[in-house]
Coordinates of C-alpha atoms in Angstrom, one line a residue:
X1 CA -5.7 17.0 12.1
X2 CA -4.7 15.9 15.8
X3 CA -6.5 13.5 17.7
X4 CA -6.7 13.0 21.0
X5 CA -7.7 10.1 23.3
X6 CA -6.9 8.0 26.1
X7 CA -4.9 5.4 24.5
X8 CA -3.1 4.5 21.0
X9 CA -3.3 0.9 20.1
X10 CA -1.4 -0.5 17.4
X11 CA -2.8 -3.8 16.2
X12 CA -6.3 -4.4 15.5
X13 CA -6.1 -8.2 15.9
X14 CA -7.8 -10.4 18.3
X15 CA -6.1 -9.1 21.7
X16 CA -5.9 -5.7 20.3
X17 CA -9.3 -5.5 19.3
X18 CA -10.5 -6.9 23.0
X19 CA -8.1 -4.7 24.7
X20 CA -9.7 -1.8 22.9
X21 CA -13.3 -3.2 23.9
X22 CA -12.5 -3.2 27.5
X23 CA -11.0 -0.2 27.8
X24 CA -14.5 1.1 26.9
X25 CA -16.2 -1.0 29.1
X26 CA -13.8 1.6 31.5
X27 CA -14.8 4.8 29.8
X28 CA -11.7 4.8 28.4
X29 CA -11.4 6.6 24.7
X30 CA -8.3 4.4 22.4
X31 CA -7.5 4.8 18.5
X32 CA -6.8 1.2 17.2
X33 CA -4.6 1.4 14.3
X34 CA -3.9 -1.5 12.3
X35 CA -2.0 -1.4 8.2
X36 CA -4.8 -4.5 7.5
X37 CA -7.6 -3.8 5.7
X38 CA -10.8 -5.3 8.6
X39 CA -12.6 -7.0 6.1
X40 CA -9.6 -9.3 4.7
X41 CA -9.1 -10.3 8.1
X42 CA -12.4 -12.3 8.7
X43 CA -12.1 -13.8 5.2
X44 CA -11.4 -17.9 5.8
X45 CA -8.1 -18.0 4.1
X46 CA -6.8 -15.3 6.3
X47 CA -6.5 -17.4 9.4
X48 CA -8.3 -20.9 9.0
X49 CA -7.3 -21.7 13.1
X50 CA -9.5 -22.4 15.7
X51 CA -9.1 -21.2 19.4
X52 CA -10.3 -22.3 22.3
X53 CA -11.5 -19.7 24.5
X54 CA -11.4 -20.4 28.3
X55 CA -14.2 -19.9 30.7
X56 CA -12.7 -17.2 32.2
X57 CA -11.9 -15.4 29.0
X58 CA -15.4 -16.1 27.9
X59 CA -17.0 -14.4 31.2
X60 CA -15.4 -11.2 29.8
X61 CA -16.8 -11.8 26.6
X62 CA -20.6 -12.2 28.0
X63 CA -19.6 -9.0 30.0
X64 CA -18.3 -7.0 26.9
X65 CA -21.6 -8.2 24.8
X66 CA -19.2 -10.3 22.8
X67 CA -21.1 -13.6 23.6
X68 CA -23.9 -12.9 22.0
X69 CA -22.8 -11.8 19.0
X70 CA -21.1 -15.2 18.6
X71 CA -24.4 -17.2 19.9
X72 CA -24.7 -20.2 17.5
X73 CA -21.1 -20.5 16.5
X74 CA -19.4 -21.6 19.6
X75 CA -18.7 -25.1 20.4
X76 CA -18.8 -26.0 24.8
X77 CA -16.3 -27.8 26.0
X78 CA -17.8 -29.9 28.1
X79 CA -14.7 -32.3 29.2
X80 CA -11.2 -32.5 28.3
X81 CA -9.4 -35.9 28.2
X82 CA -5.8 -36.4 28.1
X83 CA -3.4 -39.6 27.6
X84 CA -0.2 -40.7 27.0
X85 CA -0.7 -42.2 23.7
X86 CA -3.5 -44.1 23.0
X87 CA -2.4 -45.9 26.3
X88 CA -4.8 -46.8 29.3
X89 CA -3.2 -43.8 31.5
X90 CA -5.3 -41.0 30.7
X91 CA -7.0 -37.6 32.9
X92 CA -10.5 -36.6 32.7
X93 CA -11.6 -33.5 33.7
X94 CA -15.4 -32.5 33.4
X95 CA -16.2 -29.2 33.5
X96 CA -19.8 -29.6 34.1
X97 CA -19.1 -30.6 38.2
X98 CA -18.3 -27.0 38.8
X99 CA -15.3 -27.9 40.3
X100 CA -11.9 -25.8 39.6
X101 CA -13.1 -22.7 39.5
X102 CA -16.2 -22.7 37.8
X103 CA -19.5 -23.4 38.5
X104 CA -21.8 -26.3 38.3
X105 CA -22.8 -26.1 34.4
X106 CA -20.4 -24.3 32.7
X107 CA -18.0 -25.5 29.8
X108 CA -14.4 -25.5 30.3
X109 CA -14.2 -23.2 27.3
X110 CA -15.4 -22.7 24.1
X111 CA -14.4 -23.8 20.6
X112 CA -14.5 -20.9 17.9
X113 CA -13.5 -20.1 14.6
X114 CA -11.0 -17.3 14.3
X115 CA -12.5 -15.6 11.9
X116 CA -16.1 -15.4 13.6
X117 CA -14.2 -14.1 17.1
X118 CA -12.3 -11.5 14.4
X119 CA -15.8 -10.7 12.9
X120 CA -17.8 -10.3 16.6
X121 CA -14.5 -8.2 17.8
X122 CA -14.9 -5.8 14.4
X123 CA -18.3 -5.1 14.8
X124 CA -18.3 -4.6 18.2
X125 CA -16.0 -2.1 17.6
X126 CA -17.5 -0.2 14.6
X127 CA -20.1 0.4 16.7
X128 CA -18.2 1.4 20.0
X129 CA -18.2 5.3 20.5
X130 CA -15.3 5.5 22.3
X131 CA -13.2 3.5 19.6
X132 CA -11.5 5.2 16.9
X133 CA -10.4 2.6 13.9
X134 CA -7.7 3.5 11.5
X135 CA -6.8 1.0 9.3
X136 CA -5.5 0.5 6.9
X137 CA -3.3 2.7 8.4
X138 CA 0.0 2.4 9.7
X139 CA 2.7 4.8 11.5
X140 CA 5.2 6.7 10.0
X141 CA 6.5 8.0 13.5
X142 CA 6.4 7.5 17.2
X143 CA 7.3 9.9 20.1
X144 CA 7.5 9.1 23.5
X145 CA 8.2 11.4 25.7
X146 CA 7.9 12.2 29.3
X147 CA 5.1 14.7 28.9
X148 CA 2.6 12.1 26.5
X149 CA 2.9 10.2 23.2
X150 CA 2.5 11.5 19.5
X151 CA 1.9 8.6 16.7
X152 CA 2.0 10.4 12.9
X153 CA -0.1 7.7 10.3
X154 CA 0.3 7.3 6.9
X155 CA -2.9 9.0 6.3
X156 CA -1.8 12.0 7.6
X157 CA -3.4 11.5 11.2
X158 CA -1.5 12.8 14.2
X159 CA -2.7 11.3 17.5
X160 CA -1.6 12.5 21.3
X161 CA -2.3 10.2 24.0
X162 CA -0.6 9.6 27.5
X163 CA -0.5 5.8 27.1
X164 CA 0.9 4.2 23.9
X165 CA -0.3 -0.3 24.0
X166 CA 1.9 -2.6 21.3
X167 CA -0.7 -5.2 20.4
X168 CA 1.5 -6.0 16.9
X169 CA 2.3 -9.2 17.8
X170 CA 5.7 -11.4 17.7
X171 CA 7.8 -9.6 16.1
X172 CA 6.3 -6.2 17.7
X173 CA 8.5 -3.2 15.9
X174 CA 7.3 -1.2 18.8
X175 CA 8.9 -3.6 21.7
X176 CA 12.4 -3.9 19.4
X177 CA 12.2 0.4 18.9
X178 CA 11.9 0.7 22.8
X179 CA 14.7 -1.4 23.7
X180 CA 12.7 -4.4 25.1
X181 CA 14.8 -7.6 24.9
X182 CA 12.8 -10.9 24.7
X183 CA 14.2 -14.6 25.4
X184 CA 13.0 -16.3 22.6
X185 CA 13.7 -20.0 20.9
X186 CA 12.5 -22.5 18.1
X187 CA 10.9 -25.5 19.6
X188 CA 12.0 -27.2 16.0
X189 CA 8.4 -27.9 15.6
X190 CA 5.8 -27.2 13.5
X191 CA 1.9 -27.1 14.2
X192 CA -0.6 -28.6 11.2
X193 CA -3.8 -27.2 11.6
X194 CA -7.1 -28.3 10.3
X195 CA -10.3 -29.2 10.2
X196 CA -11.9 -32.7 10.0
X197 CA -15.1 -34.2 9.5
X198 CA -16.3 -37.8 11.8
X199 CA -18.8 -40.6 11.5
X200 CA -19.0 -40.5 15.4
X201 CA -20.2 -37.2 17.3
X202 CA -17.5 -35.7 19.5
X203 CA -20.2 -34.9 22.0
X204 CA -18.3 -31.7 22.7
X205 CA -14.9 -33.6 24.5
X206 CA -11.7 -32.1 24.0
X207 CA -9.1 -34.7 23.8
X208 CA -5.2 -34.1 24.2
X209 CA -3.2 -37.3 23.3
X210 CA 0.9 -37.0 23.9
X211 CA 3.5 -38.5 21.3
X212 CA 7.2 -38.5 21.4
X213 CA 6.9 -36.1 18.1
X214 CA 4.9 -34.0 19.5
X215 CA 0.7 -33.6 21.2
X216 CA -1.8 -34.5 19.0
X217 CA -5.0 -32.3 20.1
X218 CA -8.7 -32.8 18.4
X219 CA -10.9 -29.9 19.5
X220 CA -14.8 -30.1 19.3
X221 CA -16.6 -27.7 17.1
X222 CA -20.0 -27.1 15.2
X223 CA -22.2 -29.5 14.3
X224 CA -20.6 -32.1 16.9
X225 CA -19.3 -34.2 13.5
X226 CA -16.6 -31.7 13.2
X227 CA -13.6 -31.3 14.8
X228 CA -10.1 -28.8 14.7
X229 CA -7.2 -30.8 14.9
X230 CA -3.9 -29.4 16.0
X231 CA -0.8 -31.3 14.8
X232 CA 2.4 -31.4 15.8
X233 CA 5.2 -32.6 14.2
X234 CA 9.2 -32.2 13.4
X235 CA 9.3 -28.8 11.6
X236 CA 11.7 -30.9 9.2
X237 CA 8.7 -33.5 8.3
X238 CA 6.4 -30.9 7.7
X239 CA 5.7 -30.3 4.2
X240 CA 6.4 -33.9 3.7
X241 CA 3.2 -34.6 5.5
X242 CA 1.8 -31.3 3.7
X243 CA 2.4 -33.0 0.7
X244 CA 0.7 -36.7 1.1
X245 CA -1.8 -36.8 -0.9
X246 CA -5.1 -37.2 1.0
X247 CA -5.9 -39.8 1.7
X248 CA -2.6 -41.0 2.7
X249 CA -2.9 -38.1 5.0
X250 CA -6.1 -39.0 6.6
X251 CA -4.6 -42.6 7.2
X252 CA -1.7 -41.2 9.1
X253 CA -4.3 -38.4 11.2
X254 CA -6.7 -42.0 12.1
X255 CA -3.8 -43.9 13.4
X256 CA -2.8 -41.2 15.4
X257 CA -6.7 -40.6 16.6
X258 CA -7.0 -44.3 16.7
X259 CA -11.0 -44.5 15.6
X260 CA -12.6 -43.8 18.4
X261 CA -14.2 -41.1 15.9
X262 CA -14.4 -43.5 13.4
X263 CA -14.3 -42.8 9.7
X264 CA -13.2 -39.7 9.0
X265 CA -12.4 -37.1 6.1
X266 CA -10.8 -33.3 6.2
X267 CA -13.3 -30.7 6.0
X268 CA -11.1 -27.8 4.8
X269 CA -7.1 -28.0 3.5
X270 CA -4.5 -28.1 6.1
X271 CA -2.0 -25.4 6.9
X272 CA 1.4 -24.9 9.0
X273 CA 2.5 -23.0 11.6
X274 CA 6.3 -22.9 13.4
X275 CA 6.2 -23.0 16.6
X276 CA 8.1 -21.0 19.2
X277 CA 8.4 -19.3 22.0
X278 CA 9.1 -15.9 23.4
X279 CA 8.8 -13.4 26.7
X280 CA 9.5 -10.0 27.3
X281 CA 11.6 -8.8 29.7
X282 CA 9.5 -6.4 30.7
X283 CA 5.5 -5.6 30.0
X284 CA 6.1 -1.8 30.3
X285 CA 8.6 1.4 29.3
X286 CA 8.3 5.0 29.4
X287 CA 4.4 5.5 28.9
X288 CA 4.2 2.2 27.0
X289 CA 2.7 -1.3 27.7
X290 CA 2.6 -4.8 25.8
X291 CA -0.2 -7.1 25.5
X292 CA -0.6 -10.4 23.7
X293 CA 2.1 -11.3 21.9
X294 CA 4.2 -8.4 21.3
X295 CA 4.8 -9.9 25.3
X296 CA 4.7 -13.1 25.1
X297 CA 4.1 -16.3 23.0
X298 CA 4.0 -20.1 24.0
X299 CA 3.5 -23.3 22.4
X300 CA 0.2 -24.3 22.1
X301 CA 0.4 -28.0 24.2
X302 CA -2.0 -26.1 26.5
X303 CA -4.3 -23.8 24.3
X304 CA -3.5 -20.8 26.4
X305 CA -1.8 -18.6 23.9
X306 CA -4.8 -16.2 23.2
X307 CA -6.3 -16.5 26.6
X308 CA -3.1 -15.1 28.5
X309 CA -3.5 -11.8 25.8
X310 CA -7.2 -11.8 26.6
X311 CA -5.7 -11.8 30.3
X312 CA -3.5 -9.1 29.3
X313 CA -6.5 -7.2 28.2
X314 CA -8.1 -7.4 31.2
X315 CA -5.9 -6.5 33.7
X316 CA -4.5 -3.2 31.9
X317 CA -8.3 -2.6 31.2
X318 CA -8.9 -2.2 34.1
X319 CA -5.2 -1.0 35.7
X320 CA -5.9 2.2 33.2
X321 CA -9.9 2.5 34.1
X322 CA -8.8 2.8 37.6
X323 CA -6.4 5.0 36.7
X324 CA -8.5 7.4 35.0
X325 CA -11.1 7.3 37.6
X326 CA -8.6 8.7 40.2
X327 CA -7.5 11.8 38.0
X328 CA -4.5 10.3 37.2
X329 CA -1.6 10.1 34.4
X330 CA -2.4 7.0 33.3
X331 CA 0.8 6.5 31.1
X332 CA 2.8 7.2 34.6
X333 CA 5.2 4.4 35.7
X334 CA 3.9 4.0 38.7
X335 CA 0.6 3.2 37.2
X336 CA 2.0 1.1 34.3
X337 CA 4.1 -0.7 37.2
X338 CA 1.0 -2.1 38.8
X339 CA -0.3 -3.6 35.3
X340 CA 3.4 -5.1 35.3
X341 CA 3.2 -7.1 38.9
X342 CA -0.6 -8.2 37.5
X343 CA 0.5 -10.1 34.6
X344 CA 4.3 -10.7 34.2
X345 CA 4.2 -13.5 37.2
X346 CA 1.4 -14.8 35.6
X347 CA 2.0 -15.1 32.2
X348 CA 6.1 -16.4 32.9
X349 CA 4.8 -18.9 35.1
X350 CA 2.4 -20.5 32.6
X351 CA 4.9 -19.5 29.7
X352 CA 7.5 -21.6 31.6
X353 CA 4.8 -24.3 32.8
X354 CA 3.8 -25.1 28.8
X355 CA 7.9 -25.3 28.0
X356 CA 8.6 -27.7 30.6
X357 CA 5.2 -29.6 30.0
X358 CA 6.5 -29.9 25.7
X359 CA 9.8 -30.7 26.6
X360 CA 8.5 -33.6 29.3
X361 CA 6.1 -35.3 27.1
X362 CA 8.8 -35.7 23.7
X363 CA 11.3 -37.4 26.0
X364 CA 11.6 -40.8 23.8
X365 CA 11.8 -44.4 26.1
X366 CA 9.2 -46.2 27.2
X367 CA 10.2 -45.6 31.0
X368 CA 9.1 -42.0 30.1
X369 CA 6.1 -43.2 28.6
X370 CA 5.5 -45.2 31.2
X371 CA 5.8 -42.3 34.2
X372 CA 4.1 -40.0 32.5
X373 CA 1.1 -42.7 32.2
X374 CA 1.2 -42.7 35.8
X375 CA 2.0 -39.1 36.7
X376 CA -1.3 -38.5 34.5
X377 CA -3.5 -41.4 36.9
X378 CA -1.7 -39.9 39.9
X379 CA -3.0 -36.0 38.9
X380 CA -6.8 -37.6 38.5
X381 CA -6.8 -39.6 41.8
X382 CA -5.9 -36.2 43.7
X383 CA -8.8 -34.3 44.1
X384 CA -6.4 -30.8 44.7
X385 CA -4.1 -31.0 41.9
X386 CA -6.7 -32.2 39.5
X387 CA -8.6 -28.7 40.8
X388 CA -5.1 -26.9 40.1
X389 CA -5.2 -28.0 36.2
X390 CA -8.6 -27.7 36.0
X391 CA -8.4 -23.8 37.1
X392 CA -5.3 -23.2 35.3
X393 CA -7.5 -25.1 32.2
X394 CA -10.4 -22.4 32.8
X395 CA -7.9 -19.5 33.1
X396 CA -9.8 -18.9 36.4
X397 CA -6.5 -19.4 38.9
X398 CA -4.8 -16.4 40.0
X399 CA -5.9 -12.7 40.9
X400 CA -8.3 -12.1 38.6
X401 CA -9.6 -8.7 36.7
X402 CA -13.5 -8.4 37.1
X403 CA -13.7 -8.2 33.3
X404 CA -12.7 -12.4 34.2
X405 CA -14.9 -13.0 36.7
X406 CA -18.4 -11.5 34.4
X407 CA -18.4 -8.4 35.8
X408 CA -18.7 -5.2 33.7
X409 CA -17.5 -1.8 35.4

């Protein structure tokens, strides 16, 4: 049986899922296909990370009806403080002045579990019209032609669409299969995740504290006793830390928080991630585009992984609604080109921005330590460039989509 809609998306994860969402806000029809059973994916051993979803990114959730369906399981952040160390040097930003492009009020972002954004984005799309879901399912063949693409499933499926969207992450078998090249590296790091427990509310304050190993980031989340905790370390110490037994564990994560929380215990087991980085050449090819991280993927020193995908999302969302609004082919370079220009800037510059930023903060010395004390003061005491991280913070800088700014099509 053929099926025919707008747009075939392969990957049902979290940027898949939105782009899918969007697309709809549009009146744009897309088949998600995805070889993971839904259900497993929201299960807490599945992904036990937490994310912290900009302000921007969380205007298009309020606009996609995405917000309230997470009502009650969201943490605000209210204020994000970072420091060199545990040192005196450190840079406040509150997001409750308005300033940086926000408004008086609003968080900075907003802490979630993965699984409850996973769950809100599944639902939401059950219930969508204009979303198809296959999966399980995956693809036995892809065609791309000049004249429109045709994806054969497993199931026996065949779907037509002008516009084919890769939302399969890293290793993306579509971006290899289309010729795509992507710089890529280790950063010869690894992340530990968790989640801890505190005697001392966090009072919804992000805090971002720099080592020579590697940041050290506690992330507020609900009931304000609880916090994610992102890790990083030498990917070669790793599962030597993995392996302390915990208590021993928790003594090295207080030293490293240094008890402002004070006592405090881990609320789930910890887990590893490598860390890395890559970037597309290119966003587009023949009547194909990339989103997420089949295009890109950064290290997490700035939390804006999964906000430049939800950017992504955004921008072709509405590059394609557009598109179909004016009668046109929508999987035509010249339309693809436009969603190209939007977000391969963007998303390099930050890419880059996050590199340099890593690299900076894990040069060893204490004249290192000591300028970056001061480059931090220096960035607070200028009302401009404390704006400029504050935006770039919100994921509000830039030319936005409307999906960004709260309004729905």
């Amino acid at each position: 049986m053929d099926e025919t809609p707008d747009v075939i998306l392969i990957g049902g994860g979290l940027v898949g899922m939105t782009t899918a969402l969007a697309l709809a806000a549009f009146g744009v029809r897309s088949a998600v296909v995805d070889t993971a059973d839904l259900e497993t994916t929201v299960a807490s051993g599945f992904d036990g990370r937490a994310t912290a979803i900009a302000s921007a990114s969380w205007r298009m959730f309020e606009a996609l009806g995405l917000a309230e369906r997470l009502e009650g399981l969201d943490c605000p952040i209210d204020e994000i403080r970072v420091s060199e160390g545990l040192g005196r040097h450190s840079l406040h930003f509150d997001g409750r002045t308005g300033t940086g492009g926000g408004v008086a009020g609003e968080p900075l972002g907003h802490m979630l579990e993965n699984r409850h954004i996973r769950r809100a984005l599944i639902d939401a799309g059950r219930e969508e019209p204009l979303i198809d879901l296959y999966a399980p399912d995956r693809t036995t063949d892809i065609e791309r032609s000049a004249h429109g693409v045709t994806v054969r499933l497993d199931s026996g499926q065949v779907l037509k669409a002008p516009l084919l969207v890769a939302a399969d992450g890293r290793r993306s078998r579509i971006r290899e299969e289309a010729g795509i090249r992507a710089a890529r590296w280790q950063y010869r790091q690894t992340a530990i995740v968790g989640m801890i427990e505190h005697e001392r509310p966090h009072e919804n304050v992000a805090f971002e504290i720099f080592y020579p190993a590697g940041p050290f980031a506690i992330l507020p989340m609900l009931p304000g006793t609880r916090s994610a905790i992102v890790w990083t370390v030498p990917a070669k110490e790793a599962d030597a830390w993995l392996g302390l037994p915990e208590r021993a564990l928790m003594a090295e994560i207080d030293k490293r928080i240094g008890g402002f929380l004070g006592m405090t215990r881990m609320a789930a087991p910890p887990a590893s991630y490598p860390l890395g980085f890559h970037h597309a050449e290119r966003y587009t090819d023949m009547r194909l585009a990339l989103v997420g991280d089949a295009a890109h993927g950064i290290h997490p020193i700035a939390g804006q992984g999964l906000n430049m995908g939800l950017r992504d999302a955004a921008a072709l969302a509405e590059v394609v609604g557009d598109g179909v609004r004016l009668g046109l082919d929508i999987g035509e370079t010249e339309v693809l080109a436009r969603y190209q220009r939007w977000r391969g800037f963007d998303n390099m510059a930050v890419s880059v921005s996050t590199d340099v930023l890593n690299r900076l903060f894990g040069l060893p010395g204490e004249t290192m330590k000591h300028v970056r004390g001061l480059g931090l003061s220096m960035v607070g005491r200028v009302p401009p460039l404390k704006n400029f991280f504050m935006a770039e913070a919100r994921g509000a800088s830039g030319d936005l989509p409307g999906l960004l700014r709260g309004e729905r099509p």
